[in-house]
Short mmCIF file of C-alpha atoms in Angstrom, two decimals:
data_model
loop_
_atom_site.label_atom_id
_atom_site.label_comp_id
_atom_site.label_asym_id
_atom_site.label_seq_id
_atom_site.Cartn_x
_atom_site.Cartn_y
_atom_site.Cartn_z
CA UNK C 279 -7.75 10.90 5.96
CA UNK C 280 -10.13 8.08 5.15
CA UNK C 281 -9.91 4.79 3.26
CA UNK C 282 -12.30 3.54 0.64
CA UNK C 283 -13.40 -0.07 0.47
CA UNK C 284 -15.22 -1.04 -2.75
CA UNK C 285 -17.66 -3.08 -0.65
CA UNK C 286 -17.90 -1.10 2.61
CA UNK C 287 -17.47 2.48 1.38
CA UNK C 288 -15.66 5.21 3.30
CA UNK C 289 -13.81 4.05 6.43
CA UNK C 290 -11.56 5.61 9.04
CA UNK C 291 -8.20 3.96 9.67
CA UNK C 292 -9.66 2.30 12.76
CA UNK C 293 -12.69 0.96 10.86
CA UNK C 294 -10.40 -0.39 8.14
CA UNK C 295 -8.22 -2.04 10.78
CA UNK C 296 -11.25 -3.68 12.43
CA UNK C 297 -12.45 -4.93 9.02
CA UNK C 298 -9.03 -6.49 8.35
CA UNK C 299 -9.12 -8.22 11.75
CA UNK C 300 -12.68 -9.40 11.15
CA UNK C 301 -11.66 -10.83 7.76
CA UNK C 302 -8.78 -12.80 9.31
CA UNK C 303 -11.02 -14.13 12.09
CA UNK C 304 -13.44 -15.61 9.51
CA UNK C 305 -10.82 -18.28 8.71
CA UNK C 306 -8.10 -18.14 11.38
CA UNK C 307 -6.47 -21.35 10.14
CA UNK C 308 -5.53 -19.72 6.82
CA UNK C 309 -2.33 -17.82 5.99
CA UNK C 310 -2.62 -14.08 5.43
CA UNK C 311 -0.46 -11.45 3.82
CA UNK C 312 -0.86 -7.73 4.40
CA UNK C 313 0.31 -5.58 1.48
CA UNK C 314 0.76 -1.83 1.26
CA UNK C 315 1.55 -0.14 -2.05
CA UNK C 316 1.47 3.42 -3.33
CA UNK C 317 1.40 4.82 -6.85
CA UNK C 318 1.21 8.38 -8.12
CA UNK C 319 0.07 10.17 -11.23
CA UNK C 320 1.36 13.56 -12.30
CA UNK C 321 -0.99 16.05 -13.93
CA UNK C 322 -1.46 19.66 -12.72
CA UNK C 323 -0.88 18.14 -9.29
CA UNK C 324 0.38 14.80 -8.01
CA UNK C 325 -2.28 12.26 -7.06
CA UNK C 326 -0.99 9.64 -4.60
CA UNK C 327 -3.00 6.50 -3.96
CA UNK C 328 -2.02 4.10 -1.19
CA UNK C 329 -3.62 0.66 -1.24
CA UNK C 330 -3.89 -1.69 1.73
CA UNK C 331 -4.59 -5.28 0.73
CA UNK C 332 -5.29 -8.23 3.00
CA UNK C 333 -4.89 -11.53 1.18
CA UNK C 334 -6.11 -14.88 2.39
CA UNK C 335 -3.38 -16.68 0.47
CA UNK C 336 -4.85 -18.61 -2.44
CA UNK C 337 -8.41 -17.66 -1.50
CA UNK C 338 -8.94 -14.00 -2.27
CA UNK C 339 -8.84 -10.89 -0.19
CA UNK C 340 -10.01 -7.34 0.42
CA UNK C 341 -8.49 -3.99 -0.32
CA UNK C 342 -8.81 -0.39 0.75
CA UNK C 343 -7.28 2.76 -0.66
CA UNK C 344 -6.74 6.36 0.22
CA UNK C 345 -6.12 9.21 -2.23
CA UNK C 346 -4.20 12.41 -1.56
CA UNK C 347 -3.29 15.27 -3.87
CA UNK C 348 -0.26 17.51 -3.67
CA UNK C 349 0.57 20.62 -5.68
CA UNK C 350 4.38 20.25 -5.51
CA UNK C 351 6.36 19.55 -8.65
CA UNK C 352 8.68 16.60 -8.04
CA UNK C 353 11.01 14.60 -10.24
CA UNK C 354 10.22 10.93 -10.88
CA UNK C 355 12.89 9.87 -8.37
CA UNK C 356 11.44 12.19 -5.70
CA UNK C 357 7.91 10.87 -6.39
CA UNK C 358 9.10 7.25 -5.99
CA UNK C 359 10.66 8.12 -2.63
CA UNK C 360 7.44 9.91 -1.59
CA UNK C 361 5.38 6.85 -2.65
CA UNK C 362 7.68 4.63 -0.58
CA UNK C 363 7.49 6.95 2.43
CA UNK C 364 3.67 6.95 2.27
CA UNK C 365 3.59 3.15 2.13
CA UNK C 366 6.02 2.90 5.04
CA UNK C 367 3.91 5.31 7.09
CA UNK C 368 0.76 3.24 6.63
CA UNK C 369 2.62 -0.05 7.19
CA UNK C 370 4.16 1.30 10.40
CA UNK C 371 0.78 2.45 11.65
CA UNK C 372 -0.71 -0.98 10.88
CA UNK C 373 2.19 -2.71 12.67
CA UNK C 374 1.69 -0.54 15.77
CA UNK C 375 -2.03 -1.18 15.79
CA UNK C 376 -1.55 -4.94 15.33
CA UNK C 377 0.89 -5.00 18.24
CA UNK C 378 -1.54 -3.16 20.54
CA UNK C 379 -4.21 -5.68 19.54
CA UNK C 380 -1.86 -8.47 20.66
CA UNK C 381 -1.34 -9.96 17.21
CA UNK C 382 1.91 -11.57 16.15
CA UNK C 383 4.17 -10.66 13.22
CA UNK C 384 1.81 -9.29 10.57
CA UNK C 385 3.87 -10.35 7.50
CA UNK C 386 3.56 -6.94 5.83
CA UNK C 387 4.97 -6.43 2.35
CA UNK C 388 5.58 -3.07 0.73
CA UNK C 389 4.90 -3.15 -3.01
CA UNK C 390 6.99 -0.63 -4.92
CA UNK C 391 6.20 0.90 -8.30
CA UNK C 392 9.74 0.28 -9.59
CA UNK C 393 11.32 -2.40 -11.70
CA UNK C 394 14.38 -3.55 -13.61
CA UNK C 395 12.94 -2.08 -16.80
CA UNK C 396 12.31 1.60 -17.38
CA UNK C 397 13.41 4.81 -15.72
CA UNK C 398 13.24 3.58 -12.11
CA UNK C 399 15.84 0.82 -12.40
CA UNK C 400 18.65 3.09 -11.13
CA UNK C 401 17.03 3.56 -7.71
CA UNK C 402 15.96 -0.01 -6.92
CA UNK C 403 18.74 -0.59 -4.39
CA UNK C 404 18.07 2.65 -2.52
CA UNK C 405 14.30 2.23 -2.34
CA UNK C 406 14.38 -1.48 -1.44
CA UNK C 407 17.01 -0.67 1.22
CA UNK C 408 14.71 1.98 2.67
CA UNK C 409 11.90 -0.58 3.02
CA UNK C 410 13.98 -3.52 4.27
CA UNK C 411 15.81 -1.20 6.69
CA UNK C 412 12.40 -0.32 8.13
CA UNK C 413 11.69 -3.98 8.83
CA UNK C 414 9.31 -4.82 5.98
CA UNK C 415 9.51 -7.07 2.96
CA UNK C 416 9.88 -5.29 -0.38
CA UNK C 417 8.53 -6.36 -3.78
CA UNK C 418 9.31 -4.75 -7.12
CA UNK C 419 7.73 -5.23 -10.55
CA UNK C 420 6.47 -7.67 -11.72
CA UNK C 421 5.66 -8.93 -8.16
CA UNK C 422 4.49 -5.57 -6.79
CA UNK C 423 0.87 -5.69 -7.96
CA UNK C 424 -0.28 -3.77 -4.87
CA UNK C 425 1.33 -0.64 -6.31
CA UNK C 426 1.26 -0.98 -10.08
CA UNK C 427 -2.14 -2.69 -10.39
CA UNK C 428 -4.34 -1.87 -7.38
CA UNK C 429 -3.10 1.62 -6.40
CA UNK C 430 -2.49 2.64 -10.02
CA UNK C 431 -6.12 1.93 -10.91
CA UNK C 432 -7.31 4.68 -8.54
CA UNK C 433 -4.78 7.38 -9.53
CA UNK C 434 -6.64 8.09 -12.80
#
């Protein structure tokens, strides 16, 4: 699996990680937020896009994404849980890597493609509980731009 950066091109996970660290070292006095969000699009197959965003709060950021396709037919609820699981997997991997690099609490948020409007409102509690129970912050629409804006853009 590889990640795509609009400015740096195709990167391995390790290259993406080093780019994130390099970005934070450019202005170490600033506050940073690391965001992971996944969205999916159903056609003949399911296209999942997971976005990793590093924000220098109030001053811009960088993002990376990975795209995977799956032939399974899943219900909307199952797809939302798969999106969440993919985001948690990447966030966990980033947390592990940050810890081995000796960095403190990374302030990772998981952005979920669910909200109080629409067909996903019935599963908010379950999905948010899954994320918070894993030790990460959870954001839903309209605050979850990592999933419904950034990742969604690359599912098309």
